[in-house]
PDB file of C-alpha atoms in Angstrom:
ATOM      1  CA  MET A   1      46.995 179.247  38.334  1.00  0.00           C
ATOM      2  CA  SER A   2      48.155 182.634  37.066  1.00  0.00           C
ATOM      3  CA  TRP A   3      50.664 184.555  39.100  1.00  0.00           C
ATOM      4  CA  PRO A   4      48.533 187.279  40.775  1.00  0.00           C
ATOM      5  CA  TYR A   5      46.169 184.710  42.289  1.00  0.00           C
ATOM      6  CA  PHE A   6      48.823 183.319  44.631  1.00  0.00           C
ATOM      7  CA  ARG A   7      48.126 186.209  46.979  1.00  0.00           C
ATOM      8  CA  TYR A   8      44.564 184.967  47.520  1.00  0.00           C
ATOM      9  CA  LEU A   9      45.574 181.583  48.883  1.00  0.00           C
ATOM     10  CA  SER A  10      44.804 181.383  52.564  1.00  0.00           C
ATOM     11  CA  GLU A  11      47.488 180.966  55.205  1.00  0.00           C
ATOM     12  CA  GLY A  12      48.142 177.316  55.951  1.00  0.00           C
ATOM     13  CA  THR A  13      47.422 176.139  52.416  1.00  0.00           C
ATOM     14  CA  LYS A  14      49.701 173.247  51.516  1.00  0.00           C
ATOM     15  CA  ILE A  15      50.832 173.138  47.899  1.00  0.00           C
ATOM     16  CA  LEU A  16      51.975 169.588  47.246  1.00  0.00           C
ATOM     17  CA  ILE A  17      53.353 170.251  43.788  1.00  0.00           C
ATOM     18  CA  PHE A  18      54.334 173.657  42.517  1.00  0.00           C
ATOM     19  CA  ASP A  19      55.224 172.977  38.907  1.00  0.00           C
ATOM     20  CA  TYR A  20      56.489 175.921  36.914  1.00  0.00           C
ATOM     21  CA  VAL A  21      57.629 173.919  33.916  1.00  0.00           C
ATOM     22  CA  GLY A  22      57.990 176.193  30.920  1.00  0.00           C
ATOM     23  CA  SER A  23      56.563 179.177  32.790  1.00  0.00           C
ATOM     24  CA  PHE A  24      58.027 182.615  33.199  1.00  0.00           C
ATOM     25  CA  ILE A  25      56.960 183.457  36.692  1.00  0.00           C
ATOM     26  CA  VAL A  26      60.204 182.860  38.560  1.00  0.00           C
ATOM     27  CA  SER A  27      62.459 184.539  36.045  1.00  0.00           C
ATOM     28  CA  ASP A  28      60.170 187.537  35.651  1.00  0.00           C
ATOM     29  CA  ARG A  29      59.071 187.790  39.268  1.00  0.00           C
ATOM     30  CA  GLU A  30      61.744 187.773  41.977  1.00  0.00           C
ATOM     31  CA  ASP A  31      59.208 188.359  44.769  1.00  0.00           C
ATOM     32  CA  LEU A  32      57.857 184.806  45.064  1.00  0.00           C
ATOM     33  CA  PRO A  33      58.507 184.698  48.838  1.00  0.00           C
ATOM     34  CA  LYS A  34      56.165 187.690  49.144  1.00  0.00           C
ATOM     35  CA  TYR A  35      53.355 185.645  47.597  1.00  0.00           C
ATOM     36  CA  LEU A  36      54.194 182.328  49.245  1.00  0.00           C
ATOM     37  CA  PRO A  37      55.558 183.270  52.661  1.00  0.00           C
ATOM     38  CA  TRP A  38      54.082 180.246  54.427  1.00  0.00           C
ATOM     39  CA  ALA A  39      53.812 177.548  51.840  1.00  0.00           C
ATOM     40  CA  CYS A  40      54.926 173.943  52.071  1.00  0.00           C
ATOM     41  CA  PHE A  41      55.377 172.566  48.590  1.00  0.00           C
ATOM     42  CA  ASP A  42      57.343 170.393  46.196  1.00  0.00           C
ATOM     43  CA  VAL A  43      59.324 172.083  43.458  1.00  0.00           C
ATOM     44  CA  ILE A  44      59.652 170.462  40.056  1.00  0.00           C
ATOM     45  CA  ILE A  45      61.809 171.825  37.250  1.00  0.00           C
ATOM     46  CA  SER A  46      61.523 169.633  34.200  1.00  0.00           C
ATOM     47  CA  SER A  47      61.695 171.895  31.196  1.00  0.00           C
ATOM     48  CA  GLY A  48      63.549 169.511  28.883  1.00  0.00           C
ATOM     49  CA  ARG A  49      64.931 172.580  27.208  1.00  0.00           C
ATOM     50  CA  GLU A  50      68.066 174.664  27.615  1.00  0.00           C
ATOM     51  CA  PHE A  51      66.743 178.114  28.450  1.00  0.00           C
ATOM     52  CA  ASP A  52      68.618 180.712  30.494  1.00  0.00           C
ATOM     53  CA  PHE A  53      65.629 181.333  32.730  1.00  0.00           C
ATOM     54  CA  VAL A  54      66.136 177.925  34.314  1.00  0.00           C
ATOM     55  CA  ALA A  55      69.358 179.219  35.880  1.00  0.00           C
ATOM     56  CA  LYS A  56      67.336 181.930  37.613  1.00  0.00           C
ATOM     57  CA  GLU A  57      64.908 179.348  38.876  1.00  0.00           C
ATOM     58  CA  CYS A  58      67.784 177.266  40.275  1.00  0.00           C
ATOM     59  CA  LYS A  59      69.080 180.316  42.135  1.00  0.00           C
ATOM     60  CA  TRP A  60      65.630 180.789  43.578  1.00  0.00           C
ATOM     61  CA  ILE A  61      65.524 177.171  44.731  1.00  0.00           C
ATOM     62  CA  CYS A  62      68.839 177.543  46.588  1.00  0.00           C
ATOM     63  CA  ARG A  63      67.569 180.650  48.348  1.00  0.00           C
ATOM     64  CA  MET A  64      64.365 178.942  49.390  1.00  0.00           C
ATOM     65  CA  LEU A  65      66.145 175.802  50.619  1.00  0.00           C
ATOM     66  CA  GLY A  66      68.383 177.938  52.780  1.00  0.00           C
ATOM     67  CA  ASP A  67      65.426 179.734  54.355  1.00  0.00           C
ATOM     68  CA  LYS A  68      64.339 177.884  57.496  1.00  0.00           C
ATOM     69  CA  GLN A  69      60.930 179.582  57.343  1.00  0.00           C
ATOM     70  CA  ARG A  70      60.057 177.688  54.164  1.00  0.00           C
ATOM     71  CA  ARG A  71      59.393 173.976  53.904  1.00  0.00           C
ATOM     72  CA  ILE A  72      60.233 172.532  50.502  1.00  0.00           C
ATOM     73  CA  THR A  73      59.999 168.749  50.602  1.00  0.00           C
ATOM     74  CA  SER A  74      61.084 167.725  47.104  1.00  0.00           C
ATOM     75  CA  VAL A  75      63.159 169.221  44.290  1.00  0.00           C
ATOM     76  CA  ASP A  76      63.371 167.743  40.793  1.00  0.00           C
ATOM     77  CA  VAL A  77      65.784 169.341  38.313  1.00  0.00           C
ATOM     78  CA  SER A  78      65.406 167.408  35.079  1.00  0.00           C
ATOM     79  CA  GLY A  79      65.820 167.786  31.362  1.00  0.00           C
ATOM     80  CA  ARG A  80      69.164 169.406  30.506  1.00  0.00           C
ATOM     81  CA  CYS A  81      68.462 172.430  32.693  1.00  0.00           C
ATOM     82  CA  THR A  82      70.898 175.317  32.480  1.00  0.00           C
ATOM     83  CA  LEU A  83      72.682 175.227  35.845  1.00  0.00           C
ATOM     84  CA  TYR A  84      74.631 178.382  36.641  1.00  0.00           C
ATOM     85  CA  PRO A  85      78.344 177.912  37.552  1.00  0.00           C
ATOM     86  CA  ASP A  86      77.955 178.181  41.334  1.00  0.00           C
ATOM     87  CA  PHE A  87      74.742 176.160  41.567  1.00  0.00           C
ATOM     88  CA  SER A  88      76.316 173.129  43.256  1.00  0.00           C
ATOM     89  CA  LYS A  89      78.112 175.325  45.775  1.00  0.00           C
ATOM     90  CA  ASP A  90      74.954 177.278  46.628  1.00  0.00           C
ATOM     91  CA  LEU A  91      72.876 174.107  46.797  1.00  0.00           C
ATOM     92  CA  ALA A  92      75.390 172.452  49.124  1.00  0.00           C
ATOM     93  CA  GLU A  93      75.432 175.427  51.470  1.00  0.00           C
ATOM     94  CA  SER A  94      71.628 175.414  51.580  1.00  0.00           C
ATOM     95  CA  LEU A  95      71.478 171.667  52.258  1.00  0.00           C
ATOM     96  CA  LYS A  96      73.821 172.037  55.224  1.00  0.00           C
ATOM     97  CA  ILE A  97      71.171 174.047  57.100  1.00  0.00           C
ATOM     98  CA  ASN A  98      67.978 172.738  55.470  1.00  0.00           C
ATOM     99  CA  ASN A  99      65.694 170.655  57.686  1.00  0.00           C
ATOM    100  CA  SER A 100      62.779 169.852  55.384  1.00  0.00           C
ATOM    101  CA  LEU A 101      63.991 168.488  52.021  1.00  0.00           C
ATOM    102  CA  LEU A 102      63.267 164.766  51.697  1.00  0.00           C
ATOM    103  CA  GLY A 103      63.908 164.131  48.004  1.00  0.00           C
ATOM    104  CA  LEU A 104      66.428 165.586  45.528  1.00  0.00           C
ATOM    105  CA  THR A 105      66.476 164.536  41.871  1.00  0.00           C
ATOM    106  CA  PHE A 106      68.757 165.393  38.956  1.00  0.00           C
ATOM    107  CA  ARG A 107      68.156 163.874  35.535  1.00  0.00           C
ATOM    108  CA  GLY A 108      70.073 164.567  32.372  1.00  0.00           C
ATOM    109  CA  ASN A 109      72.021 167.592  33.555  1.00  0.00           C
ATOM    110  CA  CYS A 110      75.781 168.043  33.611  1.00  0.00           C
ATOM    111  CA  ILE A 111      76.766 166.985  37.122  1.00  0.00           C
ATOM    112  CA  PHE A 112      80.530 166.531  37.398  1.00  0.00           C
ATOM    113  CA  GLU A 113      82.952 165.180  40.005  1.00  0.00           C
ATOM    114  CA  ASN A 114      83.343 168.534  41.781  1.00  0.00           C
ATOM    115  CA  ASP A 115      79.547 168.861  41.976  1.00  0.00           C
ATOM    116  CA  ALA A 116      79.333 165.405  43.558  1.00  0.00           C
ATOM    117  CA  GLN A 117      82.050 166.360  46.044  1.00  0.00           C
ATOM    118  CA  MET A 118      80.158 169.445  47.242  1.00  0.00           C
ATOM    119  CA  LEU A 119      76.918 167.501  47.435  1.00  0.00           C
ATOM    120  CA  ALA A 120      78.594 164.734  49.425  1.00  0.00           C
ATOM    121  CA  GLU A 121      80.072 167.219  51.885  1.00  0.00           C
ATOM    122  CA  ALA A 122      76.616 168.721  52.405  1.00  0.00           C
ATOM    123  CA  LEU A 123      75.082 165.302  53.055  1.00  0.00           C
ATOM    124  CA  GLU A 124      77.564 164.741  55.864  1.00  0.00           C
ATOM    125  CA  ARG A 125      75.842 167.567  57.736  1.00  0.00           C
ATOM    126  CA  ASN A 126      72.290 167.122  56.466  1.00  0.00           C
ATOM    127  CA  SER A 127      70.087 164.861  58.586  1.00  0.00           C
ATOM    128  CA  CYS A 128      66.866 165.113  56.596  1.00  0.00           C
ATOM    129  CA  LEU A 129      67.353 164.102  52.936  1.00  0.00           C
ATOM    130  CA  SER A 130      66.272 160.490  52.480  1.00  0.00           C
ATOM    131  CA  SER A 131      66.145 160.106  48.677  1.00  0.00           C
ATOM    132  CA  LEU A 132      68.810 161.136  46.151  1.00  0.00           C
ATOM    133  CA  THR A 133      68.458 160.494  42.419  1.00  0.00           C
ATOM    134  CA  LEU A 134      71.296 161.224  39.997  1.00  0.00           C
ATOM    135  CA  ASN A 135      69.826 159.683  36.866  1.00  0.00           C
ATOM    136  CA  ASN A 136      71.496 159.868  33.467  1.00  0.00           C
ATOM    137  CA  GLU A 137      74.280 162.039  34.861  1.00  0.00           C
ATOM    138  CA  ARG A 138      76.934 160.516  32.624  1.00  0.00           C
ATOM    139  CA  CYS A 139      79.647 162.980  33.630  1.00  0.00           C
ATOM    140  CA  LEU A 140      79.743 161.667  37.208  1.00  0.00           C
ATOM    141  CA  GLN A 141      81.628 158.419  36.510  1.00  0.00           C
ATOM    142  CA  ASP A 142      83.692 156.613  39.147  1.00  0.00           C
ATOM    143  CA  LYS A 143      85.379 159.754  40.485  1.00  0.00           C
ATOM    144  CA  GLY A 144      82.016 161.209  41.425  1.00  0.00           C
ATOM    145  CA  VAL A 145      81.012 157.891  42.978  1.00  0.00           C
ATOM    146  CA  GLN A 146      84.022 158.065  45.292  1.00  0.00           C
ATOM    147  CA  HIS A 147      82.703 161.164  47.057  1.00  0.00           C
ATOM    148  CA  LEU A 148      79.187 159.787  47.441  1.00  0.00           C
ATOM    149  CA  SER A 149      80.382 156.407  48.658  1.00  0.00           C
ATOM    150  CA  ASP A 150      82.544 158.113  51.296  1.00  0.00           C
ATOM    151  CA  THR A 151      79.417 159.877  52.535  1.00  0.00           C
ATOM    152  CA  LEU A 152      77.545 156.580  52.832  1.00  0.00           C
ATOM    153  CA  ARG A 153      80.070 155.465  55.419  1.00  0.00           C
ATOM    154  CA  THR A 154      78.753 158.045  57.884  1.00  0.00           C
ATOM    155  CA  ASN A 155      75.352 159.173  56.586  1.00  0.00           C
ATOM    156  CA  GLN A 156      72.569 156.936  57.904  1.00  0.00           C
ATOM    157  CA  THR A 157      69.674 159.198  56.853  1.00  0.00           C
ATOM    158  CA  LEU A 158      69.758 158.475  53.120  1.00  0.00           C
ATOM    159  CA  THR A 159      67.545 155.464  52.399  1.00  0.00           C
ATOM    160  CA  LYS A 160      67.315 155.599  48.591  1.00  0.00           C
ATOM    161  CA  LEU A 161      70.105 156.224  46.084  1.00  0.00           C
ATOM    162  CA  ASP A 162      69.448 156.021  42.343  1.00  0.00           C
ATOM    163  CA  MET A 163      72.486 156.359  40.069  1.00  0.00           C
ATOM    164  CA  ARG A 164      71.325 154.777  36.845  1.00  0.00           C
ATOM    165  CA  ALA A 165      73.267 155.649  33.687  1.00  0.00           C
ATOM    166  CA  CYS A 166      76.162 157.435  35.395  1.00  0.00           C
ATOM    167  CA  ASN A 167      79.025 155.595  33.634  1.00  0.00           C
ATOM    168  CA  ILE A 168      79.897 153.557  36.728  1.00  0.00           C
ATOM    169  CA  THR A 169      82.376 150.691  36.247  1.00  0.00           C
ATOM    170  CA  ASP A 170      83.717 147.936  38.506  1.00  0.00           C
ATOM    171  CA  ALA A 171      85.986 150.498  40.188  1.00  0.00           C
ATOM    172  CA  GLY A 172      82.971 152.533  41.264  1.00  0.00           C
ATOM    173  CA  MET A 173      81.157 149.380  42.332  1.00  0.00           C
ATOM    174  CA  LYS A 174      84.071 148.516  44.618  1.00  0.00           C
ATOM    175  CA  LEU A 175      83.696 151.885  46.349  1.00  0.00           C
ATOM    176  CA  PHE A 176      79.978 151.333  46.875  1.00  0.00           C
ATOM    177  CA  ALA A 177      80.589 147.821  48.166  1.00  0.00           C
ATOM    178  CA  GLU A 178      83.080 149.034  50.755  1.00  0.00           C
ATOM    179  CA  ALA A 179      80.591 151.651  51.950  1.00  0.00           C
ATOM    180  CA  LEU A 180      77.760 149.123  52.228  1.00  0.00           C
ATOM    181  CA  THR A 181      79.726 147.032  54.695  1.00  0.00           C
ATOM    182  CA  VAL A 182      79.371 149.797  57.296  1.00  0.00           C
ATOM    183  CA  ASN A 183      76.172 151.521  56.166  1.00  0.00           C
ATOM    184  CA  ASP A 184      72.921 150.402  57.761  1.00  0.00           C
ATOM    185  CA  GLY A 185      70.602 153.165  56.533  1.00  0.00           C
ATOM    186  CA  LEU A 186      70.364 152.588  52.765  1.00  0.00           C
ATOM    187  CA  LYS A 187      67.311 150.524  51.735  1.00  0.00           C
ATOM    188  CA  THR A 188      67.257 150.996  47.958  1.00  0.00           C
ATOM    189  CA  LEU A 189      70.238 151.161  45.595  1.00  0.00           C
ATOM    190  CA  ASN A 190      69.761 151.333  41.825  1.00  0.00           C
ATOM    191  CA  LEU A 191      72.858 151.118  39.632  1.00  0.00           C
ATOM    192  CA  GLY A 192      71.187 149.997  36.418  1.00  0.00           C
ATOM    193  CA  PHE A 193      72.313 151.060  32.931  1.00  0.00           C
ATOM    194  CA  ASN A 194      75.990 151.296  33.908  1.00  0.00           C
ATOM    195  CA  HIS A 195      79.124 149.291  32.994  1.00  0.00           C
ATOM    196  CA  ILE A 196      79.381 146.893  35.931  1.00  0.00           C
ATOM    197  CA  ARG A 197      80.895 143.490  35.140  1.00  0.00           C
ATOM    198  CA  ASP A 198      81.664 140.295  37.079  1.00  0.00           C
ATOM    199  CA  ASP A 199      84.322 141.894  39.278  1.00  0.00           C
ATOM    200  CA  GLY A 200      81.862 144.548  40.360  1.00  0.00           C
ATOM    201  CA  ALA A 201      79.293 141.881  41.183  1.00  0.00           C
ATOM    202  CA  ARG A 202      81.895 140.052  43.307  1.00  0.00           C
ATOM    203  CA  TYR A 203      82.696 143.215  45.252  1.00  0.00           C
ATOM    204  CA  LEU A 204      79.001 143.729  45.901  1.00  0.00           C
ATOM    205  CA  ALA A 205      78.441 140.090  46.877  1.00  0.00           C
ATOM    206  CA  SER A 206      81.157 140.352  49.506  1.00  0.00           C
ATOM    207  CA  SER A 207      79.551 143.402  51.106  1.00  0.00           C
ATOM    208  CA  LEU A 208      76.027 141.956  51.037  1.00  0.00           C
ATOM    209  CA  ARG A 209      77.136 139.061  53.233  1.00  0.00           C
ATOM    210  CA  SER A 210      77.459 141.553  56.075  1.00  0.00           C
ATOM    211  CA  ASN A 211      74.887 144.172  55.053  1.00  0.00           C
ATOM    212  CA  LYS A 212      71.410 143.183  56.261  1.00  0.00           C
ATOM    213  CA  THR A 213      69.480 146.406  55.648  1.00  0.00           C
ATOM    214  CA  LEU A 214      69.484 146.802  51.846  1.00  0.00           C
ATOM    215  CA  LEU A 215      66.039 145.775  50.538  1.00  0.00           C
ATOM    216  CA  GLU A 216      66.169 146.646  46.814  1.00  0.00           C
ATOM    217  CA  LEU A 217      69.137 146.327  44.480  1.00  0.00           C
ATOM    218  CA  GLY A 218      68.871 147.292  40.816  1.00  0.00           C
ATOM    219  CA  LEU A 219      71.602 146.097  38.444  1.00  0.00           C
ATOM    220  CA  GLU A 220      69.602 145.843  35.237  1.00  0.00           C
ATOM    221  CA  TYR A 221      71.239 146.595  31.882  1.00  0.00           C
ATOM    222  CA  ASN A 222      74.829 146.106  33.038  1.00  0.00           C
ATOM    223  CA  LEU A 223      77.523 143.692  31.802  1.00  0.00           C
ATOM    224  CA  ILE A 224      77.352 141.058  34.550  1.00  0.00           C
ATOM    225  CA  GLY A 225      78.083 137.562  33.238  1.00  0.00           C
ATOM    226  CA  GLU A 226      77.479 134.049  34.504  1.00  0.00           C
ATOM    227  CA  ASN A 227      80.081 133.991  37.285  1.00  0.00           C
ATOM    228  CA  GLY A 228      79.140 137.393  38.636  1.00  0.00           C
ATOM    229  CA  ALA A 229      75.430 136.593  38.715  1.00  0.00           C
ATOM    230  CA  LEU A 230      75.911 133.282  40.513  1.00  0.00           C
ATOM    231  CA  VAL A 231      78.281 134.723  43.117  1.00  0.00           C
ATOM    232  CA  LEU A 232      75.880 137.580  43.752  1.00  0.00           C
ATOM    233  CA  VAL A 233      72.834 135.363  44.208  1.00  0.00           C
ATOM    234  CA  GLU A 234      74.779 132.890  46.346  1.00  0.00           C
ATOM    235  CA  SER A 235      75.707 135.679  48.752  1.00  0.00           C
ATOM    236  CA  LEU A 236      72.017 136.416  49.287  1.00  0.00           C
ATOM    237  CA  THR A 237      70.719 132.919  49.924  1.00  0.00           C
ATOM    238  CA  SER A 238      71.591 133.018  53.613  1.00  0.00           C
ATOM    239  CA  ARG A 239      70.045 136.427  54.283  1.00  0.00           C
ATOM    240  CA  GLU A 240      67.382 136.604  56.955  1.00  0.00           C
ATOM    241  CA  THR A 241      65.906 139.804  55.532  1.00  0.00           C
ATOM    242  CA  HIS A 242      64.023 140.022  52.245  1.00  0.00           C
ATOM    243  CA  ILE A 243      65.698 141.619  49.228  1.00  0.00           C
ATOM    244  CA  CYS A 244      64.569 142.407  45.682  1.00  0.00           C
ATOM    245  CA  LEU A 245      67.354 141.889  43.122  1.00  0.00           C
ATOM    246  CA  ASN A 246      67.067 142.987  39.488  1.00  0.00           C
ATOM    247  CA  LEU A 247      69.561 141.452  37.051  1.00  0.00           C
ATOM    248  CA  ALA A 248      67.434 141.890  33.928  1.00  0.00           C
ATOM    249  CA  HIS A 249      69.261 142.368  30.625  1.00  0.00           C
ATOM    250  CA  ASN A 250      72.664 141.192  31.781  1.00  0.00           C
ATOM    251  CA  PRO A 251      74.517 138.593  29.648  1.00  0.00           C
ATOM    252  CA  ILE A 252      74.466 135.948  32.370  1.00  0.00           C
ATOM    253  CA  GLY A 253      74.269 133.020  29.976  1.00  0.00           C
ATOM    254  CA  LEU A 254      72.073 129.943  29.686  1.00  0.00           C
ATOM    255  CA  SER A 255      74.038 127.960  32.290  1.00  0.00           C
ATOM    256  CA  ALA A 256      73.450 130.611  34.941  1.00  0.00           C
ATOM    257  CA  HIS A 257      69.748 130.673  34.034  1.00  0.00           C
ATOM    258  CA  ARG A 258      69.499 126.953  34.700  1.00  0.00           C
ATOM    259  CA  VAL A 259      71.308 127.237  38.026  1.00  0.00           C
ATOM    260  CA  LEU A 260      69.029 130.061  39.111  1.00  0.00           C
ATOM    261  CA  ASP A 261      66.026 127.999  38.056  1.00  0.00           C
ATOM    262  CA  SER A 262      67.193 125.129  40.219  1.00  0.00           C
ATOM    263  CA  LEU A 263      67.612 127.467  43.174  1.00  0.00           C
ATOM    264  CA  ALA A 264      64.131 128.795  42.598  1.00  0.00           C
ATOM    265  CA  VAL A 265      62.487 125.407  42.978  1.00  0.00           C
ATOM    266  CA  SER A 266      64.812 124.047  45.646  1.00  0.00           C
ATOM    267  CA  ASN A 267      63.577 123.819  49.210  1.00  0.00           C
ATOM    268  CA  SER A 268      67.123 123.681  50.549  1.00  0.00           C
ATOM    269  CA  THR A 269      67.803 127.418  50.223  1.00  0.00           C
ATOM    270  CA  ASN A 270      66.218 130.608  51.473  1.00  0.00           C
ATOM    271  CA  LEU A 271      65.872 131.923  47.936  1.00  0.00           C
ATOM    272  CA  ASN A 272      62.133 131.353  47.739  1.00  0.00           C
ATOM    273  CA  ASN A 273      61.429 133.217  50.953  1.00  0.00           C
ATOM    274  CA  ASN A 274      63.913 136.053  50.931  1.00  0.00           C
ATOM    275  CA  ILE A 275      64.753 137.057  47.357  1.00  0.00           C
ATOM    276  CA  ASP A 276      62.691 138.538  44.551  1.00  0.00           C
ATOM    277  CA  LEU A 277      64.919 137.870  41.563  1.00  0.00           C
ATOM    278  CA  THR A 278      64.410 139.361  38.122  1.00  0.00           C
ATOM    279  CA  TYR A 279      66.681 138.342  35.272  1.00  0.00           C
ATOM    280  CA  GLY A 280      66.574 137.941  31.537  1.00  0.00           C
ATOM    281  CA  TYR A 281      68.537 138.217  28.267  1.00  0.00           C
ATOM    282  CA  THR A 282      71.332 135.800  27.585  1.00  0.00           C
ATOM    283  CA  SER A 283      74.294 135.854  25.256  1.00  0.00           C
ATOM    284  CA  ASP A 284      73.650 132.336  23.983  1.00  0.00           C
ATOM    285  CA  GLY A 285      70.220 132.128  22.494  1.00  0.00           C
ATOM    286  CA  GLY A 286      67.859 134.405  24.372  1.00  0.00           C
ATOM    287  CA  TYR A 287      66.521 132.137  27.095  1.00  0.00           C
ATOM    288  CA  ASP A 288      63.530 134.011  28.549  1.00  0.00           C
ATOM    289  CA  HIS A 289      60.762 132.716  30.740  1.00  0.00           C
ATOM    290  CA  PHE A 290      58.419 133.771  33.489  1.00  0.00           C
ATOM    291  CA  LEU A 291      57.866 131.807  36.663  1.00  0.00           C
ATOM    292  CA  VAL A 292      56.172 132.746  39.911  1.00  0.00           C
ATOM    293  CA  LYS A 293      56.871 130.658  42.994  1.00  0.00           C
ATOM    294  CA  ASP A 294      56.071 132.224  46.356  1.00  0.00           C
ATOM    295  CA  ARG A 295      57.594 135.679  46.104  1.00  0.00           C
ATOM    296  CA  LEU A 296      60.182 134.813  43.484  1.00  0.00           C
ATOM    297  CA  MET A 297      59.813 136.222  39.978  1.00  0.00           C
ATOM    298  CA  LEU A 298      62.050 135.109  37.135  1.00  0.00           C
ATOM    299  CA  TYR A 299      61.901 136.852  33.768  1.00  0.00           C
TER     300      TYR A 299
END
């Protein structure tokens, strides 16, 4: 839809996705609120290119999020977007008063520790955001995780956290594990494509013995070995609530595969009823298979 036609949309129209990828309308036209004074919509920035106009669009997003008369439900900033220096500060201030945003996504931008700190402080006051994705934000690392894990101790609104490919190690996993022992709001946690090893799996296993609300846990493409995988699965066998665990492409070894197989067919554990387990790739010969038994899937 070309820019002038926005004025002809009737009041009450709900725009589910307003995608201005690669367009010029926000950078060239600063009067968007004049044309969309009533709209409820999702904003997606996914240029995949490093153009200066994206910084202007990000400024516009912060202004709109801070306006209680607007209702933006989802923001996606992806593809090496050019974020202006004060973007995180402005975004955090907007999130502190925003009461409509449900999902916030960053992929492949340069989000650093100080950005994570401001975002975490905003989430302590925001009671609406339920989904946060920081995907392929490799500058975050464990120091950025510390701020977000501190927030999880008090924030019960966030139900989904995706931090794949953020250079998280066992130290960061320990921080998450400590937060999960007191958090009962998070349902989905994805930490795939990081650098988590056996120690990190042990930290997580300890917290999952007390946490009964997490339903999906993604640890694919990490460095978890045989001991870590077995300790992690063992901690879940007594759970009364169902959980989906993804350990695909971790070097867990052939011995761990065989133990997990025996758990899968055993009637003496709760594994069949309460765990969806995905695993594959071994360091000793590539032992891959597929088995479906009840709700259990083994790759």
